[in-house]
Amino acid sequence: MKIKKTEIPHESALSREKVIFDYTDSFRGPVRNTKRNITTTEIGKAFFSSTPQWGKKMFSLRNSIVKMFGLKTGTDRSKIQDPGDLKLEVGQQVGIFKIFDKTDNEMIMGENDQHLDFRVSILYDKAKQNTGENYLTISTAVKYHNWMGILYFLPVRPFHQLIVQVMLKKMIVQLEQK
């Protein structure tokens, strides 16, 4: 399966706001063999169950470092429920992610903090009338509030891009097997 770096899809809610962000990226992969309807909630559950172990360890290291600077660590709400039990409704907090918006084909989540705000879009682009491929795209947008946001994201950025691609592959495999 080939994951490609791309622009934020025009259909994404983040596309309309991308001019206000300081950083954006987007990764897209094909979802094959799915004649059934895949819901946004299923896609969200796949997202929350696809973090690799090394990513969890890096996040734990991140929490111990940023705690010294008074930034949100997510430790008070990082115990994510079993993905099968998640409702993933607008306003719900899951780990460090707050669900900001949810439509039939997209979920927008993220967090606001003193150093930066971030949003993650998971967009399922289903081919019209089963012609062509379906695609799943994860887009990220970051708005820095100050120099601490810029410094924070500098070492995070390369790992972020790597983990998103790994998670996207795992999500697609999960969705294709159902």
Short mmCIF file of C-alpha atoms in Angstrom, two decimals:
data_model
loop_
_atom_site.label_atom_id
_atom_site.label_comp_id
_atom_site.label_asym_id
_atom_site.label_seq_id
_atom_site.Cartn_x
_atom_site.Cartn_y
_atom_site.Cartn_z
CA MET A 1 0.00 0.00 0.00
CA LYS A 2 1.40 3.37 -1.02
CA ILE A 3 0.88 6.37 1.27
CA LYS A 4 1.41 9.67 -0.52
CA LYS A 5 2.07 13.13 0.82
CA THR A 6 -0.50 15.49 -0.66
CA GLU A 7 -2.25 18.80 -0.14
CA ILE A 8 -5.16 19.14 2.27
CA PRO A 9 -8.15 17.91 0.24
CA HIS A 10 -10.49 20.62 -1.00
CA GLU A 11 -13.40 18.67 0.59
CA SER A 12 -11.86 18.95 4.06
CA ALA A 13 -13.07 21.58 6.52
CA LEU A 14 -9.40 22.36 7.18
CA SER A 15 -8.97 23.42 3.55
CA ARG A 16 -11.18 26.46 4.07
CA GLU A 17 -9.06 27.57 7.04
CA LYS A 18 -5.56 26.62 5.88
CA VAL A 19 -4.47 30.24 5.41
CA ILE A 20 -4.62 30.81 9.19
CA PHE A 21 -2.28 27.91 9.96
CA ASP A 22 1.51 28.12 10.15
CA TYR A 23 2.05 24.46 9.26
CA THR A 24 -0.01 21.91 7.33
CA ASP A 25 0.57 18.44 5.99
CA SER A 26 -1.59 15.74 4.52
CA PHE A 27 -1.12 12.03 3.78
CA ARG A 28 -3.44 9.88 1.68
CA GLY A 29 -3.80 6.17 1.03
CA PRO A 30 -6.18 3.99 -1.00
CA VAL A 31 -8.87 1.93 0.74
CA ARG A 32 -9.65 -1.13 -1.37
CA ASN A 33 -12.21 -3.93 -1.27
CA THR A 34 -14.79 -1.96 0.67
CA LYS A 35 -18.23 -2.13 -0.85
CA ARG A 36 -19.78 -1.53 2.55
CA ASN A 37 -20.41 1.87 4.07
CA ILE A 38 -17.60 2.93 6.41
CA THR A 39 -18.72 5.41 9.07
CA THR A 40 -16.76 8.30 10.50
CA THR A 41 -17.00 6.66 13.92
CA GLU A 42 -15.37 3.47 12.56
CA ILE A 43 -12.59 5.56 11.06
CA GLY A 44 -12.10 7.41 14.36
CA LYS A 45 -11.93 4.14 16.26
CA ALA A 46 -9.31 2.88 13.81
CA PHE A 47 -7.32 6.10 14.41
CA PHE A 48 -7.31 5.66 18.18
CA SER A 49 -6.26 2.01 17.95
CA SER A 50 -3.49 2.43 15.38
CA THR A 51 -0.75 4.19 17.36
CA PRO A 52 2.40 2.04 17.24
CA GLN A 53 4.12 1.14 20.53
CA TRP A 54 7.15 3.29 19.70
CA GLY A 55 4.79 6.23 19.15
CA LYS A 56 3.24 5.71 22.57
CA LYS A 57 6.71 5.69 24.14
CA MET A 58 7.66 8.90 22.33
CA PHE A 59 4.44 10.53 23.52
CA SER A 60 5.25 9.53 27.09
CA LEU A 61 8.72 11.10 26.74
CA ARG A 62 7.12 14.23 25.26
CA ASN A 63 4.78 14.49 28.26
CA SER A 64 7.62 14.31 30.77
CA ILE A 65 9.52 17.09 28.95
CA VAL A 66 6.66 19.54 28.27
CA LYS A 67 5.33 19.19 31.81
CA MET A 68 8.34 21.23 32.97
CA PHE A 69 7.16 24.12 30.77
CA GLY A 70 3.54 24.06 31.96
CA LEU A 71 2.12 22.74 28.69
CA LYS A 72 -0.77 20.27 28.47
CA THR A 73 0.46 16.73 28.79
CA GLY A 74 -2.69 14.75 28.33
CA THR A 75 -1.67 12.55 31.26
CA ASP A 76 -4.83 13.36 33.18
CA ARG A 77 -6.95 12.14 30.26
CA SER A 78 -4.57 9.93 28.31
CA LYS A 79 -6.08 6.64 29.41
CA ILE A 80 -8.03 6.03 26.24
CA GLN A 81 -11.00 3.74 26.47
CA ASP A 82 -11.24 0.56 24.47
CA PRO A 83 -11.78 1.86 20.91
CA GLY A 84 -14.88 -0.32 20.62
CA ASP A 85 -16.50 1.68 23.43
CA LEU A 86 -15.79 5.12 21.97
CA LYS A 87 -18.76 7.21 20.78
CA LEU A 88 -16.59 9.95 19.22
CA GLU A 89 -19.18 12.70 19.37
CA VAL A 90 -18.51 16.44 18.97
CA GLY A 91 -17.20 17.86 22.25
CA GLN A 92 -15.89 14.52 23.54
CA GLN A 93 -12.31 14.42 24.81
CA VAL A 94 -10.28 11.31 23.92
CA GLY A 95 -6.76 11.48 25.28
CA ILE A 96 -5.31 14.79 24.15
CA PHE A 97 -7.83 15.08 21.32
CA LYS A 98 -11.10 16.99 21.52
CA ILE A 99 -13.61 16.18 18.79
CA PHE A 100 -14.40 19.55 17.16
CA ASP A 101 -16.52 18.44 14.18
CA LYS A 102 -17.89 15.28 12.64
CA THR A 103 -19.69 14.75 9.34
CA ASP A 104 -20.56 11.68 7.29
CA ASN A 105 -17.06 11.56 5.84
CA GLU A 106 -14.78 13.64 8.08
CA MET A 107 -13.77 14.02 11.71
CA ILE A 108 -11.89 17.09 12.96
CA MET A 109 -10.10 16.83 16.29
CA GLY A 110 -7.27 18.58 18.06
CA GLU A 111 -6.41 20.77 21.01
CA ASN A 112 -5.83 24.38 21.94
CA ASP A 113 -2.90 25.20 24.21
CA GLN A 114 -0.95 28.28 25.21
CA HIS A 115 1.89 27.59 22.76
CA LEU A 116 -0.05 26.28 19.75
CA ASP A 117 -3.37 24.97 18.49
CA PHE A 118 -3.56 21.91 16.26
CA ARG A 119 -6.24 20.19 14.23
CA VAL A 120 -6.28 16.73 12.68
CA SER A 121 -8.72 15.85 9.91
CA ILE A 122 -9.52 12.28 8.97
CA LEU A 123 -11.36 12.38 5.64
CA TYR A 124 -12.85 9.36 3.88
CA ASP A 125 -13.25 10.08 0.19
CA LYS A 126 -15.52 7.39 -1.23
CA ALA A 127 -15.47 6.98 -5.00
CA LYS A 128 -18.70 8.00 -6.66
CA GLN A 129 -20.83 5.01 -7.75
CA ASN A 130 -17.99 2.57 -7.11
CA THR A 131 -15.85 3.91 -9.95
CA GLY A 132 -12.25 4.35 -8.94
CA GLU A 133 -10.64 4.02 -5.54
CA ASN A 134 -11.69 5.19 -2.13
CA TYR A 135 -9.13 7.19 -0.15
CA LEU A 136 -8.43 7.93 3.48
CA THR A 137 -6.56 11.16 4.21
CA ILE A 138 -5.10 12.42 7.47
CA SER A 139 -4.36 16.15 7.44
CA THR A 140 -2.73 18.15 10.22
CA ALA A 141 -2.77 21.90 10.74
CA VAL A 142 -0.85 23.83 13.42
CA LYS A 143 -1.12 27.47 14.51
CA TYR A 144 1.74 28.79 16.64
CA HIS A 145 0.94 31.32 19.36
CA ASN A 146 4.49 32.18 20.36
CA TRP A 147 8.14 31.16 20.10
CA MET A 148 7.52 28.23 22.44
CA GLY A 149 5.09 26.75 19.90
CA ILE A 150 7.70 27.03 17.15
CA LEU A 151 10.41 25.48 19.35
CA TYR A 152 8.07 22.72 20.50
CA PHE A 153 7.06 21.69 16.99
CA LEU A 154 10.56 21.80 15.50
CA PRO A 155 11.70 18.37 16.86
CA VAL A 156 8.14 16.97 16.77
CA ARG A 157 7.59 17.58 13.06
CA PRO A 158 9.67 14.73 11.53
CA PHE A 159 8.29 12.19 14.03
CA HIS A 160 4.77 13.49 13.46
CA GLN A 161 5.06 12.89 9.71
CA LEU A 162 6.39 9.38 10.27
CA ILE A 163 3.79 8.37 12.84
CA VAL A 164 0.90 9.70 10.73
CA GLN A 165 1.99 7.55 7.79
CA VAL A 166 2.34 4.44 9.97
CA MET A 167 -1.05 5.08 11.59
CA LEU A 168 -2.72 5.67 8.22
CA LYS A 169 -1.45 2.32 6.91
CA LYS A 170 -2.67 0.52 10.04
CA MET A 171 -6.06 2.26 9.82
CA ILE A 172 -6.54 1.26 6.20
CA VAL A 173 -5.67 -2.37 6.96
CA GLN A 174 -8.21 -2.37 9.82
CA LEU A 175 -10.94 -0.86 7.66
CA GLU A 176 -10.31 -3.20 4.73
CA GLN A 177 -10.53 -6.28 6.97
CA LYS A 178 -13.95 -5.51 8.42
#
